[in-house]
Amino acid sequence: MDNRFATAFVIACVLSLISTIYMAASIGTDFWYEYRSPVQENSSDLNKSIWTDFASDEADEKTYNDALFRFNGTMGLWRRCITIPQNTHWYSPPERTESFDVTKCMSFTLNEQFMEKFVDPGNHNSGIDLLRTYLWRCQFLLPFVSLGLMCFGAVIGLCACICRSLYPTIATGILHLLAGLCTLGSVSCYVAGIELLHQKLELPENVSGEFGWSFCLACVSAPLQFMASALFIWAAHTNRKEYTLMKAYRVA
């Protein structure tokens, strides 16, 4: 094997490993989107009601988003979290005076992941919003497809190393290309879904939102997958081409 191809193969493996780690971390963390809100009043009955509804298993889309808006919420693919402000009397007895922050997270069940989204969030009589429904499902499924494709590509790459041949890595490159497209699709679906949600539910005054570091990891993972794909395919194709020319020259 030519040193050029071996070097390209090693670099592609490193890029693949980094993108896999980034993608796995992105899927497993809860900071795809973050809200920043002012500190709520400690004695507010409304805040207590929102907290209770957020922790309920029957919380609908509007209910948990209201809590995310008010309590510095964060969203992941699997979970939603809110942070209780310091010295919140309805959460702890008034006699406790020390300052503390409490983070409460609730996981999305599989039924919630595949549940229909409504034109008016929280209003089941407003009709199904098909666009938001399928955007949500794609943003949840595509990262797992991407991770699975990269793992399958890694198995093929390992077989190529055992066989001491670069040609099977063309399949690895194609799988990484598909994985990159899935990651890019997931990121695009998430951005579109968030924008459509904020058109339906406007952010309260003094509340801001921004994409978090989990989302950034997914964004970085996609170009790494594309670069690894290009290197795998180039190394395999060029090495195969040179081998064929050399074999033809020897026969001649």
XYZ file of N, CA and C in Angstrom:
756
model
N 0.840 -1.197 0.000
C 0.000 0.000 0.000
C 0.875 1.246 0.000
N 0.589 2.164 -0.881
C 1.327 3.419 -0.964
C 1.131 4.243 0.310
N 2.220 4.949 0.708
C 2.141 5.762 1.926
C 1.067 6.835 1.830
N 0.823 7.362 0.650
C -0.209 8.393 0.495
C -1.574 7.854 0.869
N -1.856 6.645 0.403
C -3.165 6.068 0.672
C -3.294 5.672 2.143
N -2.206 5.160 2.698
C -2.230 4.792 4.115
C -2.453 6.022 4.988
N -1.793 7.124 4.636
C -1.965 8.368 5.400
C -3.395 8.876 5.291
N -3.939 8.863 4.078
C -5.328 9.299 3.879
C -6.285 8.415 4.661
N -6.013 7.119 4.684
C -6.866 6.181 5.413
C -6.838 6.463 6.910
N -5.647 6.724 7.455
C -5.515 7.007 8.882
C -6.222 8.312 9.250
N -6.035 9.351 8.424
C -6.697 10.640 8.684
C -8.213 10.467 8.634
N -8.692 9.701 7.659
C -10.131 9.463 7.552
C -10.659 8.729 8.778
N -9.887 7.780 9.288
C -10.297 7.043 10.495
C -10.383 7.973 11.703
N -9.402 8.874 11.821
C -9.410 9.827 12.938
C -10.618 10.759 12.841
N -10.889 11.268 11.642
C -12.059 12.140 11.442
C -13.350 11.394 11.745
N -13.401 10.137 11.328
C -14.579 9.324 11.588
C -14.793 9.119 13.080
N -13.701 8.849 13.798
C -13.799 8.643 15.242
C -14.272 9.910 15.949
N -13.696 11.043 15.576
C -14.085 12.313 16.194
C -15.559 12.613 15.922
N -15.985 12.425 14.675
C -17.385 12.718 14.337
C -18.342 11.780 15.072
N -17.924 10.525 15.265
C -18.758 9.572 16.008
C -18.910 10.008 17.456
N -17.801 10.432 18.068
C -17.849 10.904 19.459
C -18.727 12.139 19.572
N -18.558 13.074 18.647
C -19.374 14.295 18.662
C -20.857 13.964 18.501
N -21.158 13.050 17.589
C -22.555 12.713 17.333
C -23.177 12.007 18.526
N -22.426 11.093 19.138
C -22.942 10.384 20.304
C -23.168 11.347 21.472
N -22.220 12.271 21.674
C -22.374 13.271 22.740
C -23.572 14.179 22.466
N -23.759 14.528 21.214
C -24.889 15.389 20.837
C -26.218 14.701 21.120
N -26.315 13.423 20.782
C -27.554 12.684 21.003
C -27.841 12.532 22.498
N -26.799 12.337 23.279
C -26.987 12.025 24.694
C -27.101 13.208 25.625
N -26.960 14.429 25.129
C -27.009 15.601 25.999
C -28.245 16.447 25.708
N -28.525 17.388 26.611
C -29.808 18.106 26.601
C -29.671 19.582 26.250
N -28.697 19.934 25.425
C -28.460 21.351 25.154
C -28.502 21.656 23.652
N -29.518 21.132 22.983
C -29.713 21.476 21.580
C -30.260 22.892 21.463
N -31.124 23.264 22.409
C -31.645 24.640 22.422
C -31.792 25.090 23.866
N -31.415 26.350 24.129
C -31.434 26.888 25.487
C -32.212 28.201 25.522
N -32.985 28.362 26.595
C -33.724 29.606 26.815
C -33.112 30.359 27.993
N -33.089 31.675 27.881
C -32.605 32.539 28.947
C -33.755 33.428 29.389
N -34.156 33.301 30.650
C -35.298 34.058 31.159
C -34.934 34.727 32.476
N -35.615 35.835 32.813
C -35.342 36.506 34.090
C -35.781 35.658 35.268
N -35.251 35.946 36.460
C -35.606 35.202 37.671
C -37.070 35.434 37.989
N -37.791 34.346 38.253
C -39.207 34.443 38.566
C -39.427 34.766 40.036
N -40.597 35.349 40.337
C -40.930 35.649 41.719
C -41.082 34.363 42.502
N -40.525 34.369 43.744
C -40.493 33.147 44.539
C -41.869 32.664 44.967
N -42.782 33.574 45.234
C -44.068 33.195 45.808
C -45.163 33.040 44.767
N -44.817 33.037 43.516
C -45.822 33.012 42.458
C -46.525 31.660 42.383
N -47.852 31.675 42.521
C -48.629 30.442 42.379
C -48.605 29.943 40.942
N -48.506 30.881 40.003
C -48.444 30.504 38.595
C -47.193 29.682 38.311
N -46.065 30.101 38.890
C -44.822 29.354 38.697
C -44.937 27.941 39.248
N -45.583 27.823 40.408
C -45.751 26.503 41.008
C -46.608 25.609 40.127
N -47.652 26.206 39.531
C -48.526 25.441 38.647
C -47.784 24.972 37.409
N -46.956 25.853 36.839
C -46.177 25.495 35.648
C -45.203 24.379 35.973
N -44.563 24.466 37.138
C -43.624 23.420 37.560
C -44.320 22.073 37.679
N -45.511 22.063 38.314
C -46.264 20.825 38.497
C -46.694 20.235 37.159
N -47.176 21.100 36.258
C -47.598 20.630 34.934
C -46.419 20.095 34.129
N -45.251 20.725 34.274
C -44.067 20.284 33.543
C -43.667 18.870 33.969
N -43.798 18.593 35.265
C -43.399 17.279 35.789
C -44.439 16.205 35.519
N -45.605 16.598 35.020
C -46.671 15.633 34.756
C -46.372 14.812 33.509
N -46.769 13.551 33.540
C -46.582 12.681 32.374
C -47.521 13.058 31.234
N -48.541 13.855 31.532
C -49.532 14.226 30.525
C -49.312 15.646 29.990
N -48.135 16.211 30.231
C -47.853 17.567 29.761
C -47.846 17.607 28.240
N -48.610 18.554 27.663
C -48.624 18.681 26.209
C -47.544 19.667 25.763
N -47.467 19.883 24.447
C -46.395 20.693 23.890
C -46.410 22.116 24.432
N -47.573 22.733 24.541
C -47.645 24.105 25.037
C -47.279 24.181 26.514
N -47.700 23.187 27.276
C -47.445 23.194 28.720
C -45.959 23.157 29.030
N -45.246 22.207 28.424
C -43.825 22.119 28.768
C -43.010 23.234 28.131
N -43.476 23.775 27.001
C -42.750 24.912 26.421
C -42.932 26.175 27.245
N -44.090 26.373 27.859
C -44.279 27.506 28.759
C -43.303 27.432 29.927
N -43.099 26.217 30.437
C -42.141 26.046 31.534
C -40.705 26.289 31.063
N -40.388 25.826 29.863
C -39.050 26.060 29.311
C -38.788 27.554 29.147
N -39.793 28.300 28.711
C -39.637 29.743 28.528
C -39.366 30.443 29.852
N -40.047 30.038 30.911
C -39.992 30.763 32.180
C -38.797 30.379 33.050
N -38.333 29.148 32.927
C -37.337 28.642 33.867
C -36.029 28.227 33.196
N -35.503 29.052 32.305
C -34.201 28.783 31.690
C -34.108 27.347 31.161
N -35.086 26.966 30.364
C -35.165 25.592 29.905
C -34.126 25.226 28.862
N -33.832 23.956 28.792
C -32.964 23.405 27.755
C -33.665 22.202 27.131
N -33.410 22.003 25.845
C -34.048 20.911 25.107
C -33.000 20.037 24.460
N -33.196 18.733 24.566
C -32.376 17.779 23.842
C -33.265 16.937 22.951
N -32.713 15.912 22.363
C -33.520 15.021 21.535
C -34.360 14.083 22.382
N -33.883 13.821 23.608
C -34.550 12.861 24.467
C -35.208 13.483 25.685
N -34.700 14.645 26.126
C -35.171 15.212 27.387
C -35.384 16.715 27.285
N -36.165 17.232 28.206
C -36.362 18.661 28.386
C -36.091 18.989 29.853
N -35.424 20.086 30.111
C -35.015 20.429 31.480
C -35.344 21.886 31.781
N -35.659 22.156 33.045
C -35.819 23.521 33.528
C -34.996 23.692 34.788
N -34.590 24.919 35.060
C -33.782 25.229 36.237
C -34.581 26.125 37.172
N -34.781 25.639 38.393
C -35.523 26.397 39.385
C -34.651 27.528 39.917
N -35.169 28.760 39.999
C -34.374 29.872 40.511
C -34.034 29.703 41.983
N -33.126 30.509 42.469
C -32.655 30.401 43.843
C -33.729 30.825 44.832
N -33.737 30.100 45.986
C -34.668 30.422 47.073
C -36.126 30.468 46.618
N -36.552 29.449 45.893
C -37.933 29.379 45.444
C -38.779 28.763 46.546
N -39.591 29.542 47.236
C -40.270 29.099 48.448
C -41.253 27.972 48.216
N -41.874 27.959 47.016
C -42.843 26.899 46.802
C -42.184 25.569 46.510
N -40.863 25.588 46.277
C -40.158 24.331 46.058
C -39.501 23.831 47.338
N -39.088 24.726 48.221
C -38.482 24.355 49.486
C -39.086 25.216 50.587
N -39.029 24.775 51.844
C -39.599 25.540 52.944
C -38.958 26.911 53.069
N -39.728 27.951 53.470
C -39.200 29.304 53.569
C -38.063 29.441 54.561
N -38.034 28.537 55.545
C -36.976 28.688 56.551
C -35.584 28.375 56.004
N -35.518 27.696 54.854
C -34.218 27.427 54.243
C -33.765 28.663 53.482
N -32.689 29.243 53.878
C -32.281 30.536 53.326
C -31.094 30.434 52.386
N -30.456 29.270 52.281
C -29.303 29.191 51.399
C -29.742 29.251 49.944
N -28.848 29.724 49.098
C -29.138 29.847 47.678
C -28.833 28.535 46.971
N -29.677 28.176 46.023
C -29.447 26.945 45.286
C -30.200 26.981 43.967
N -29.730 26.197 43.032
C -30.422 25.996 41.761
C -30.733 24.518 41.648
N -31.933 24.210 41.221
C -32.344 22.822 41.051
C -32.765 22.614 39.607
N -32.187 21.630 38.968
C -32.538 21.309 37.583
C -33.447 20.093 37.561
N -34.567 20.233 36.903
C -35.537 19.152 36.781
C -35.648 18.769 35.317
N -35.475 17.493 35.015
C -35.537 17.008 33.634
C -36.633 15.957 33.490
N -37.283 15.984 32.355
C -38.288 14.986 32.019
C -37.945 14.405 30.649
N -38.009 13.097 30.540
C -37.672 12.439 29.279
C -38.892 12.382 28.360
N -38.627 12.507 27.062
C -39.673 12.283 26.075
C -39.860 10.778 25.902
N -41.082 10.315 26.039
C -41.363 8.901 25.784
C -41.423 8.670 24.275
N -41.384 7.416 23.882
C -41.480 7.099 22.460
C -42.818 7.573 21.886
N -43.872 7.474 22.709
C -45.179 7.964 22.239
C -45.132 9.463 21.986
N -44.436 10.210 22.838
C -44.319 11.648 22.639
C -43.469 11.974 21.421
N -42.442 11.167 21.177
C -41.592 11.409 20.014
C -42.371 11.264 18.710
N -43.320 10.346 18.684
C -44.067 10.084 17.447
C -45.479 10.665 17.479
N -45.767 11.449 18.511
C -47.082 12.053 18.630
C -47.254 13.189 17.616
N -48.472 13.366 17.126
C -48.743 14.427 16.166
C -48.627 15.801 16.823
N -48.124 16.764 16.049
C -48.096 18.155 16.484
C -49.340 18.853 15.914
N -49.860 19.788 16.694
C -51.099 20.447 16.295
C -50.830 21.852 15.767
N -51.746 22.323 14.926
C -51.601 23.656 14.336
C -51.492 24.707 15.432
N -52.336 24.583 16.438
C -52.264 25.442 17.629
C -51.757 24.574 18.768
N -50.468 24.670 19.164
C -49.910 23.789 20.192
C -50.764 23.758 21.454
N -51.068 22.551 21.899
C -51.882 22.374 23.087
C -53.365 22.264 22.805
N -53.813 22.649 21.615
C -55.222 22.585 21.240
C -55.442 21.399 20.302
N -55.965 20.313 20.833
C -56.124 19.090 20.048
C -57.201 19.205 18.990
N -58.005 20.257 19.052
C -59.076 20.441 18.076
C -58.667 21.335 16.907
N -57.416 21.760 16.892
C -56.980 22.700 15.850
C -56.475 22.005 14.588
N -56.411 20.688 14.593
C -55.930 19.949 13.427
C -54.447 19.627 13.537
N -54.015 18.630 12.786
C -52.634 18.154 12.845
C -51.753 18.979 11.909
N -50.639 19.417 12.436
C -49.638 20.135 11.640
C -48.641 19.090 11.118
N -48.860 18.642 9.887
C -48.046 17.555 9.340
C -46.585 17.946 9.194
N -46.319 19.196 8.812
C -44.935 19.621 8.613
C -44.150 19.535 9.909
N -44.669 20.098 10.986
C -43.960 20.052 12.263
C -43.882 18.629 12.803
N -44.922 17.839 12.539
C -44.922 16.449 13.005
C -43.764 15.663 12.402
N -43.597 15.769 11.091
C -42.551 14.978 10.430
C -41.167 15.585 10.628
N -41.085 16.895 10.819
C -39.799 17.501 11.171
C -39.321 16.979 12.515
N -40.228 16.883 13.479
C -39.865 16.380 14.812
C -39.403 14.928 14.739
N -40.128 14.123 13.988
C -39.759 12.711 13.888
C -38.412 12.542 13.191
N -38.160 13.335 12.161
C -36.883 13.239 11.439
C -35.720 13.688 12.323
N -35.908 14.769 13.084
C -34.813 15.257 13.928
C -34.475 14.253 15.023
N -35.429 13.396 15.371
C -35.196 12.368 16.379
C -34.566 11.111 15.786
N -35.020 10.699 14.600
C -34.572 9.438 14.010
C -33.248 9.553 13.257
N -33.053 10.645 12.517
C -31.885 10.752 11.639
C -30.541 10.678 12.378
N -30.383 11.280 13.574
C -29.089 11.128 14.263
C -28.743 9.675 14.578
N -29.746 8.868 14.911
C -29.482 7.462 15.195
C -29.128 6.701 13.915
N -29.777 7.055 12.823
C -29.426 6.454 11.533
C -27.987 6.809 11.176
N -27.630 8.071 11.382
C -26.271 8.529 11.090
C -25.238 7.756 11.910
N -25.510 7.621 13.199
C -24.580 6.900 14.080
C -24.472 5.436 13.683
N -25.596 4.832 13.313
C -25.580 3.434 12.892
C -24.793 3.234 11.605
N -24.936 4.150 10.651
C -24.188 4.051 9.395
C -22.688 4.153 9.633
N -22.279 5.059 10.528
C -20.848 5.197 10.815
C -20.288 3.949 11.499
N -21.068 3.371 12.400
C -20.613 2.147 13.072
C -20.491 0.995 12.082
N -21.451 0.887 11.170
C -21.395 -0.153 10.145
C -20.207 0.082 9.224
N -19.951 1.354 8.884
C -18.786 1.685 8.070
C -17.481 1.337 8.763
N -17.456 1.510 10.096
C -16.250 1.170 10.853
C -15.977 -0.330 10.797
N -17.036 -1.130 10.834
C -16.870 -2.592 10.737
C -16.280 -2.963 9.377
N -16.783 -2.347 8.320
C -16.248 -2.620 6.978
C -14.789 -2.173 6.892
N -14.477 -1.003 7.481
C -13.092 -0.536 7.486
C -12.173 -1.480 8.222
N -12.653 -2.056 9.332
C -11.852 -3.024 10.077
C -11.601 -4.272 9.235
N -12.605 -4.719 8.526
C -12.435 -5.876 7.636
C -11.418 -5.566 6.539
N -11.435 -4.328 6.045
C -10.469 -3.932 5.018
C -9.047 -3.987 5.563
N -8.864 -3.580 6.822
C -7.531 -3.642 7.436
C -7.070 -5.088 7.582
N -8.001 -5.946 7.994
C -7.648 -7.357 8.173
C -7.257 -7.983 6.834
N -7.973 -7.603 5.778
C -7.695 -8.134 4.438
C -6.525 -7.417 3.756
N -6.025 -6.360 4.390
C -4.935 -5.553 3.825
C -5.269 -5.036 2.431
N -6.495 -4.547 2.312
C -6.956 -3.996 1.040
C -7.766 -2.733 1.304
N -7.538 -1.726 0.476
C -8.280 -0.478 0.625
C -9.587 -0.473 -0.156
N -9.768 -1.419 -1.070
C -10.929 -1.365 -1.948
C -12.263 -1.413 -1.206
N -12.402 -2.259 -0.155
C -13.692 -2.270 0.573
C -14.023 -0.945 1.254
N -13.023 -0.073 1.434
C -13.306 1.192 2.109
C -14.126 2.146 1.252
N -14.332 1.804 -0.025
C -15.280 2.593 -0.822
C -16.668 2.534 -0.176
N -17.039 1.341 0.284
C -18.324 1.191 0.978
C -18.339 2.019 2.261
N -17.201 2.031 2.965
C -17.103 2.853 4.184
C -17.296 4.326 3.854
N -16.674 4.766 2.760
C -16.824 6.156 2.348
C -18.257 6.502 1.992
N -18.939 5.598 1.293
C -20.336 5.844 0.922
C -21.227 5.901 2.157
N -20.967 5.011 3.115
C -21.755 5.016 4.350
C -21.536 6.304 5.147
N -20.288 6.801 5.150
C -20.022 8.066 5.839
C -20.688 9.240 5.117
N -20.756 9.165 3.799
C -21.454 10.206 3.047
C -22.939 10.221 3.403
N -23.546 9.038 3.464
C -24.954 8.946 3.851
C -25.162 9.416 5.289
N -24.195 9.063 6.173
C -24.289 9.498 7.565
C -24.230 11.019 7.667
N -23.353 11.633 6.869
C -23.254 13.089 6.863
C -24.547 13.735 6.387
N -25.167 13.139 5.378
C -26.445 13.664 4.878
C -27.530 13.537 5.942
N -27.528 12.430 6.673
C -28.502 12.247 7.755
C -28.293 13.274 8.867
N -27.031 13.504 9.232
C -26.738 14.494 10.264
C -27.158 15.887 9.820
N -26.820 16.217 8.583
C -27.205 17.523 8.040
C -28.727 17.658 7.989
N -29.401 16.584 7.608
C -30.860 16.606 7.583
C -31.452 16.783 8.969
N -30.860 16.127 9.959
C -31.344 16.254 11.335
C -31.203 17.683 11.841
N -30.036 18.281 11.580
C -29.795 19.665 12.005
C -30.777 20.611 11.312
N -30.983 20.411 10.031
C -31.909 21.266 9.278
C -33.335 21.122 9.791
N -33.750 19.893 10.060
C -35.096 19.661 10.585
C -35.270 20.310 11.951
N -34.220 20.255 12.775
C -34.316 20.848 14.111
C -34.466 22.363 14.024
N -33.657 22.991 13.181
C -33.736 24.455 13.015
C -35.114 24.851 12.505
N -35.608 24.140 11.485
C -36.926 24.452 10.926
C -38.020 24.250 11.960
N -37.910 23.177 12.747
C -38.914 22.902 13.772
C -38.960 23.971 14.845
N -37.782 24.438 15.275
C -37.719 25.486 16.298
C -38.314 26.788 15.766
N -37.987 27.137 14.527
C -38.515 28.373 13.942
C -40.035 28.316 13.817
N -40.557 27.172 13.393
C -42.011 27.034 13.262
C -42.689 27.064 14.628
N -42.046 26.462 15.639
C -42.606 26.476 16.990
C -42.702 27.899 17.518
N -41.653 28.687 17.302
C -41.649 30.059 17.807
C -42.618 30.953 17.033
N -43.010 30.541 15.853
C -44.075 31.264 15.156
C -45.430 30.978 15.783
N -45.577 29.751 16.325
C -46.832 29.380 16.978
C -46.876 29.900 18.415
N -45.769 29.752 19.133
C -45.669 30.191 20.528
C -44.584 31.259 20.614
N -44.968 32.486 20.668
C -43.996 33.574 20.737
C -43.325 33.598 22.100
N -42.031 33.923 22.105
C -41.290 33.993 23.357
C -41.812 35.151 24.203
N -41.965 34.952 25.515
C -42.379 36.049 26.393
C -41.347 37.175 26.393
N -41.752 38.306 26.909
C -40.861 39.458 26.987
C -39.662 39.143 27.874
N -38.487 39.592 27.464
C -37.225 39.398 28.195
C -36.725 37.951 28.173
N -37.354 37.123 27.370
C -36.893 35.728 27.227
C -36.228 35.586 25.858
N -35.050 35.005 25.843
C -34.323 34.791 24.593
C -33.961 33.319 24.447
N -33.716 32.913 23.237
C -33.341 31.525 22.981
C -32.170 31.439 22.025
N -31.382 30.394 22.168
C -30.233 30.194 21.289
C -29.920 28.709 21.216
N -29.280 28.324 20.123
C -28.872 26.930 19.969
C -27.692 26.637 20.894
N -27.747 25.470 21.526
C -26.738 25.110 22.513
C -25.588 24.316 21.934
N -24.692 23.908 22.830
C -23.464 23.243 22.381
C -23.732 21.834 21.857
N -24.804 21.188 22.302
C -25.144 19.866 21.748
C -25.481 19.982 20.269
N -26.222 21.029 19.933
C -26.545 21.310 18.532
C -25.277 21.612 17.737
N -24.358 22.371 18.338
C -23.103 22.705 17.659
C -22.275 21.462 17.382
N -22.281 20.498 18.310
C -21.540 19.251 18.089
C -22.078 18.517 16.865
N -23.414 18.498 16.723
C -24.005 17.848 15.545
C -23.622 18.595 14.270
N -23.593 19.932 14.350
C -23.217 20.731 13.169
C -21.766 20.460 12.765
N -20.886 20.286 13.744
C -19.479 20.027 13.452
C -19.296 18.602 12.932
N -20.108 17.691 13.432
C -19.985 16.283 13.044
C -20.236 16.067 11.554
N -21.188 16.807 10.981
C -21.545 16.602 9.574
C -20.373 16.844 8.620
N -19.658 17.992 8.679
C -18.524 18.173 7.759
C -17.389 17.186 8.007
N -17.207 16.761 9.252
C -16.186 15.740 9.531
C -16.532 14.431 8.827
N -17.811 14.093 8.810
C -18.241 12.883 8.115
C -18.032 13.004 6.610
N -18.305 14.183 6.063
C -18.099 14.391 4.627
C -16.613 14.308 4.266
N -15.757 14.894 5.101
C -14.310 14.842 4.837
C -13.790 13.413 4.936
N -14.244 12.678 5.958
C -13.832 11.277 6.088
C -14.304 10.472 4.884
N -15.523 10.726 4.440
C -16.064 10.027 3.267
C -15.209 10.283 2.034
N -14.851 11.556 1.817
C -14.044 11.906 0.640
C -12.686 11.211 0.668
N -12.062 11.162 1.836
C -10.744 10.524 1.953
C -10.836 9.017 1.749
N -11.849 8.388 2.326
C -12.024 6.945 2.148
C -12.214 6.598 0.664
N -13.102 7.312 0.007
C -13.396 7.016 -1.394
C -12.185 7.321 -2.284
N -11.511 8.450 -2.016
C -10.337 8.797 -2.832
C -9.232 7.762 -2.677
N -8.943 7.373 -1.430
C -7.866 6.407 -1.190
C -8.174 5.064 -1.848
N -9.405 4.596 -1.696
C -9.769 3.293 -2.254
C -9.783 3.318 -3.783
N -10.388 4.361 -4.343
C -10.511 4.425 -5.798
C -9.149 4.610 -6.474
N -8.342 5.526 -5.948
C -7.042 5.802 -6.566
C -6.106 4.622 -6.410
N -6.126 3.992 -5.230
C -5.268 2.827 -5.011
C -5.662 1.682 -5.947
N -6.957 1.485 -6.129
C -7.433 0.437 -7.021
C -7.033 0.740 -8.468
N -7.118 2.015 -8.860
C -6.779 2.414 -10.220
C -5.304 2.182 -10.498
N -4.453 2.571 -9.549
C -3.014 2.376 -9.738
C -2.656 0.893 -9.760
N -3.333 0.104 -8.928
C -3.080 -1.336 -8.912
C -3.455 -1.952 -10.256
N -4.560 -1.515 -10.845
C -4.998 -2.034 -12.135
C -4.020 -1.673 -13.244
N -3.534 -0.426 -13.217
C -2.547 0.010 -14.233
C -1.246 -0.774 -14.088
N -0.821 -0.987 -12.834
C 0.422 -1.724 -12.617
C 0.275 -3.178 -13.080
N -0.887 -3.769 -12.823
C -1.120 -5.144 -13.238
C -1.131 -5.247 -14.771
N -1.751 -4.258 -15.435
C -1.787 -4.262 -16.897
C -0.394 -4.086 -17.478
N 0.428 -3.261 -16.811
C 1.793 -3.041 -17.277
C 2.607 -4.307 -17.148
N 2.429 -5.051 -16.058
C 3.177 -6.299 -15.872
C 2.772 -7.328 -16.908
N 1.463 -7.404 -17.208
C 0.990 -8.360 -18.218
C 1.566 -8.031 -19.592
N 1.608 -6.738 -19.884
C 2.159 -6.314 -21.175
C 3.653 -6.611 -21.249
